[in-house]
PDB file of C-alpha atoms in Angstrom:
ATOM      1  CA  THR A 165     -35.772 -51.713  72.240  1.00 53.00           C
ATOM      2  CA  THR A 166     -38.079 -50.889  74.524  1.00 58.00           C
ATOM      3  CA  THR A 167     -41.931 -51.228  74.357  1.00 57.00           C
ATOM      4  CA  PRO A 168     -44.045 -48.359  74.955  1.00 55.00           C
ATOM      5  CA  TYR A 169     -46.545 -48.053  77.716  1.00 55.00           C
ATOM      6  CA  LYS A 170     -49.880 -49.682  76.407  1.00 53.00           C
ATOM      7  CA  SER A 171     -51.731 -46.606  77.259  1.00 53.00           C
ATOM      8  CA  LEU A 172     -49.298 -44.842  74.694  1.00 54.00           C
ATOM      9  CA  THR A 173     -50.084 -47.064  71.845  1.00 54.00           C
ATOM     10  CA  ILE A 174     -54.090 -46.844  72.231  1.00 53.00           C
ATOM     11  CA  ALA A 175     -55.688 -44.489  70.010  1.00 53.00           C
ATOM     12  CA  PRO A 176     -56.080 -41.547  72.169  1.00 52.00           C
ATOM     13  CA  TYR A 177     -59.877 -40.447  73.095  1.00 52.00           C
ATOM     14  CA  ARG A 178     -61.656 -38.978  70.720  1.00 53.00           C
ATOM     15  CA  THR A 179     -62.910 -35.552  71.955  1.00 53.00           C
ATOM     16  CA  SER A 180     -64.924 -34.835  69.002  1.00 54.00           C
ATOM     17  CA  LEU A 181     -67.827 -36.955  67.305  1.00 52.00           C
ATOM     18  CA  PRO A 182     -68.365 -38.030  63.865  1.00 55.00           C
ATOM     19  CA  GLU A 183     -70.757 -35.898  61.996  1.00 63.00           C
ATOM     20  CA  ASP A 184     -73.442 -38.795  61.687  1.00 61.00           C
ATOM     21  CA  GLU A 185     -73.316 -39.293  65.583  1.00 61.00           C
ATOM     22  CA  PHE A 186     -73.136 -35.747  66.394  1.00 56.00           C
ATOM     23  CA  LYS A 187     -76.529 -34.915  64.303  1.00 62.00           C
ATOM     24  CA  ASN A 188     -78.164 -37.906  66.118  1.00 63.00           C
ATOM     25  CA  SER A 189     -76.906 -36.684  69.212  1.00 64.00           C
ATOM     26  CA  ASN A 190     -78.453 -32.737  68.601  1.00 63.00           C
ATOM     27  CA  LYS A 191     -81.537 -34.708  67.159  1.00 64.00           C
ATOM     28  CA  THR A 192     -82.002 -36.871  70.541  1.00 71.00           C
ATOM     29  CA  ILE A 193     -81.401 -33.669  72.489  1.00 68.00           C
ATOM     30  CA  HIS A 194     -83.868 -31.604  70.336  1.00 68.00           C
ATOM     31  CA  ASP A 195     -86.382 -33.980  70.607  1.00 71.00           C
ATOM     32  CA  ASP A 196     -85.964 -34.492  74.404  1.00 74.00           C
ATOM     33  CA  LYS A 197     -86.570 -30.710  74.581  1.00 75.00           C
ATOM     34  CA  GLU A 198     -89.909 -30.812  72.420  1.00 80.00           C
ATOM     35  CA  THR A 199     -90.762 -33.557  74.731  1.00 84.00           C
ATOM     36  CA  ARG A 200     -90.257 -31.690  77.467  1.00 84.00           C
ATOM     37  CA  VAL A 201     -91.658 -28.216  76.532  1.00 84.00           C
ATOM     38  CA  SER A 202     -94.766 -30.319  75.314  1.00 86.00           C
ATOM     39  CA  SER A 203     -95.094 -32.097  78.171  1.00 87.00           C
ATOM     40  CA  ARG A 204     -94.930 -28.564  80.361  1.00 89.00           C
ATOM     41  CA  MET A 205     -97.449 -27.024  77.929  1.00 91.00           C
ATOM     42  CA  ASP A 206     -99.713 -29.958  78.507  1.00 91.00           C
ATOM     43  CA  TYR A 207     -99.369 -29.711  82.132  1.00 92.00           C
ATOM     44  CA  GLU A 208     -99.862 -25.940  81.980  1.00 93.00           C
ATOM     45  CA  GLU A 209    -103.192 -26.072  79.859  1.00 94.00           C
ATOM     46  CA  LYS A 210    -104.749 -28.667  82.465  1.00 94.00           C
ATOM     47  CA  GLN A 211    -103.644 -26.409  84.975  1.00 95.00           C
ATOM     48  CA  ARG A 212    -105.373 -23.520  83.319  1.00 94.00           C
ATOM     49  CA  GLN A 213    -108.314 -25.790  82.328  1.00 95.00           C
ATOM     50  CA  SER A 214    -108.717 -27.053  85.963  1.00 94.00           C
ATOM     51  CA  ILE A 215    -108.622 -23.245  87.248  1.00 95.00           C
ATOM     52  CA  ILE A 216    -111.093 -22.542  84.616  1.00 95.00           C
ATOM     53  CA  ASN A 217    -113.585 -25.354  85.649  1.00 95.00           C
ATOM     54  CA  GLN A 218    -112.963 -24.261  89.301  1.00 95.00           C
ATOM     55  CA  GLN A 219    -114.041 -20.375  88.413  1.00 96.00           C
ATOM     56  CA  HIS A 220    -116.984 -21.908  86.236  1.00 95.00           C
ATOM     57  CA  GLU A 221    -118.141 -23.987  89.025  1.00 95.00           C
ATOM     58  CA  SER A 222    -117.913 -21.035  91.311  1.00 95.00           C
ATOM     59  CA  THR A 223    -119.826 -18.898  88.953  1.00 95.00           C
ATOM     60  CA  LEU A 224    -122.815 -21.341  88.740  1.00 95.00           C
ATOM     61  CA  HIS A 225    -122.750 -21.499  92.427  1.00 96.00           C
ATOM     62  CA  ARG A 226    -122.803 -18.025  92.762  1.00 95.00           C
ATOM     63  CA  SER A 227    -125.492 -17.614  90.010  1.00 96.00           C
ATOM     64  CA  LYS A 228    -127.663 -20.205  91.643  1.00 96.00           C
ATOM     65  CA  ASP A 229    -127.229 -18.676  95.235  1.00 96.00           C
ATOM     66  CA  PHE A 230    -128.156 -15.159  93.550  1.00 96.00           C
ATOM     67  CA  GLU A 231    -131.264 -16.600  91.905  1.00 96.00           C
ATOM     68  CA  GLN A 232    -132.309 -18.072  95.126  1.00 97.00           C
ATOM     69  CA  GLU A 233    -131.926 -14.885  96.847  1.00 97.00           C
ATOM     70  CA  PHE A 234    -133.659 -12.824  94.064  1.00 97.00           C
ATOM     71  CA  ASP A 235    -136.522 -15.244  94.363  1.00 97.00           C
ATOM     72  CA  TYR A 236    -136.876 -14.844  98.270  1.00 98.00           C
ATOM     73  CA  GLN A 237    -136.387 -11.234  97.992  1.00 97.00           C
ATOM     74  CA  LEU A 238    -138.963 -10.987  95.326  1.00 98.00           C
ATOM     75  CA  GLN A 239    -141.371 -13.147  97.105  1.00 98.00           C
ATOM     76  CA  LYS A 240    -140.774 -11.458 100.261  1.00 98.00           C
ATOM     77  CA  GLN A 241    -141.837  -8.111  98.593  1.00 98.00           C
ATOM     78  CA  LYS A 242    -144.575  -9.453  96.715  1.00 98.00           C
ATOM     79  CA  ASP A 243    -145.866 -10.647 100.339  1.00 98.00           C
ATOM     80  CA  GLU A 244    -145.428  -7.264 101.951  1.00 98.00           C
ATOM     81  CA  TYR A 245    -147.343  -5.646  98.972  1.00 98.00           C
ATOM     82  CA  GLU A 246    -150.213  -8.085  99.267  1.00 98.00           C
ATOM     83  CA  SER A 247    -150.522  -7.470 102.826  1.00 98.00           C
ATOM     84  CA  ILE A 248    -150.252  -3.706 102.067  1.00 98.00           C
ATOM     85  CA  ILE A 249    -153.038  -4.012  99.523  1.00 98.00           C
ATOM     86  CA  GLN A 250    -155.384  -6.258 102.264  1.00 98.00           C
ATOM     87  CA  ARG A 251    -154.845  -3.627 104.758  1.00 98.00           C
ATOM     88  CA  HIS A 252    -155.980  -1.159 102.152  1.00 98.00           C
ATOM     89  CA  LEU A 253    -158.797  -2.740 101.062  1.00 98.00           C
ATOM     90  CA  LYS A 254    -160.173  -3.506 104.332  1.00 98.00           C
ATOM     91  CA  PHE A 255    -159.613   0.132 105.018  1.00 98.00           C
ATOM     92  CA  ILE A 256    -161.553   1.058 102.010  1.00 98.00           C
ATOM     93  CA  ASP A 257    -164.487  -1.579 103.128  1.00 98.00           C
ATOM     94  CA  GLN A 258    -164.884   0.226 106.343  1.00 98.00           C
ATOM     95  CA  LEU A 259    -164.743   3.587 104.908  1.00 98.00           C
ATOM     96  CA  ILE A 260    -167.722   2.328 102.409  1.00 98.00           C
ATOM     97  CA  ASP A 261    -169.646   0.707 105.585  1.00 98.00           C
ATOM     98  CA  ASP A 262    -169.150   4.191 107.710  1.00 98.00           C
ATOM     99  CA  LYS A 263    -170.219   6.214 104.681  1.00 98.00           C
ATOM    100  CA  LYS A 264    -173.473   3.863 104.569  1.00 98.00           C
ATOM    101  CA  LYS A 265    -174.076   4.405 108.173  1.00 98.00           C
ATOM    102  CA  ILE A 266    -173.656   7.853 107.898  1.00 98.00           C
ATOM    103  CA  SER A 267    -175.873   8.204 105.109  1.00 98.00           C
ATOM    104  CA  HIS A 268    -178.484   6.147 106.884  1.00 98.00           C
ATOM    105  CA  ARG A 269    -178.245   8.538 109.755  1.00 98.00           C
ATOM    106  CA  CYS A 270    -178.579  11.406 107.606  1.00 98.00           C
ATOM    107  CA  GLU A 271    -181.803   9.883 106.083  1.00 98.00           C
ATOM    108  CA  LEU A 272    -182.961   9.352 109.662  1.00 98.00           C
ATOM    109  CA  LEU A 273    -182.076  12.928 110.625  1.00 98.00           C
ATOM    110  CA  LEU A 274    -183.591  14.466 107.527  1.00 98.00           C
ATOM    111  CA  SER A 275    -186.945  12.610 108.129  1.00 97.00           C
ATOM    112  CA  GLU A 276    -187.153  13.312 111.710  1.00 98.00           C
ATOM    113  CA  LEU A 277    -186.438  16.994 110.677  1.00 98.00           C
ATOM    114  CA  LYS A 278    -189.190  16.929 108.174  1.00 98.00           C
ATOM    115  CA  THR A 279    -191.397  15.082 110.922  1.00 98.00           C
ATOM    116  CA  ILE A 280    -190.404  18.179 113.352  1.00 97.00           C
ATOM    117  CA  ASP A 281    -190.982  20.645 110.603  1.00 97.00           C
ATOM    118  CA  ARG A 282    -194.240  19.483 109.803  1.00 97.00           C
ATOM    119  CA  LYS A 283    -195.381  19.508 113.489  1.00 97.00           C
ATOM    120  CA  TYR A 284    -194.148  22.896 113.962  1.00 96.00           C
ATOM    121  CA  ASN A 285    -195.823  24.430 110.998  1.00 96.00           C
ATOM    122  CA  ASP A 286    -199.402  22.308 112.116  1.00 94.00           C
ATOM    123  CA  ARG A 287    -198.871  23.850 115.654  1.00 94.00           C
ATOM    124  CA  MET A 288    -198.350  27.710 114.186  1.00 94.00           C
ATOM    125  CA  ARG A 289    -201.359  26.970 112.074  1.00 93.00           C
ATOM    126  CA  SER A 290    -203.330  25.766 114.965  1.00 93.00           C
ATOM    127  CA  VAL A 291    -202.014  28.741 117.069  1.00 92.00           C
ATOM    128  CA  GLU A 292    -202.758  31.393 114.382  1.00 89.00           C
ATOM    129  CA  GLU A 293    -206.280  29.900 113.803  1.00 89.00           C
ATOM    130  CA  THR A 294    -206.647  30.248 117.550  1.00 87.00           C
ATOM    131  CA  HIS A 295    -205.576  33.646 117.895  1.00 84.00           C
ATOM    132  CA  HIS A 296    -207.301  34.342 114.826  1.00 80.00           C
ATOM    133  CA  ASN A 297    -210.476  33.078 116.085  1.00 78.00           C
ATOM    134  CA  GLU A 298    -210.226  34.665 119.307  1.00 72.00           C
TER     135      GLU A 298
END
């Protein structure tokens, strides 16, 4: 009798797993998949949160810049208006002063005119009297 080769006597390699091993294998694969999906979702969430934080910081920075620029422009406009107001007030004061001077001058001229008129009337009376007496 001949003995068969050892390879022929060993049980053939199983191509299928028993049902329990198959379930455990599938569960492990499923758990690995869930872990990877969960890790990926966590990573993506962290990236989104990082982007949101950067955008928030950028928005705050732009907001501060805008506020500073607004305050600067407001102060500049206020200074310009105050300068204009001061110039107008100075002009008004000058007009009032000029009016006072003109009024005083008018009073002097009126007084002078009255004096001249009185002298003229006195002179005319004197001439009439002289003429009448002759």
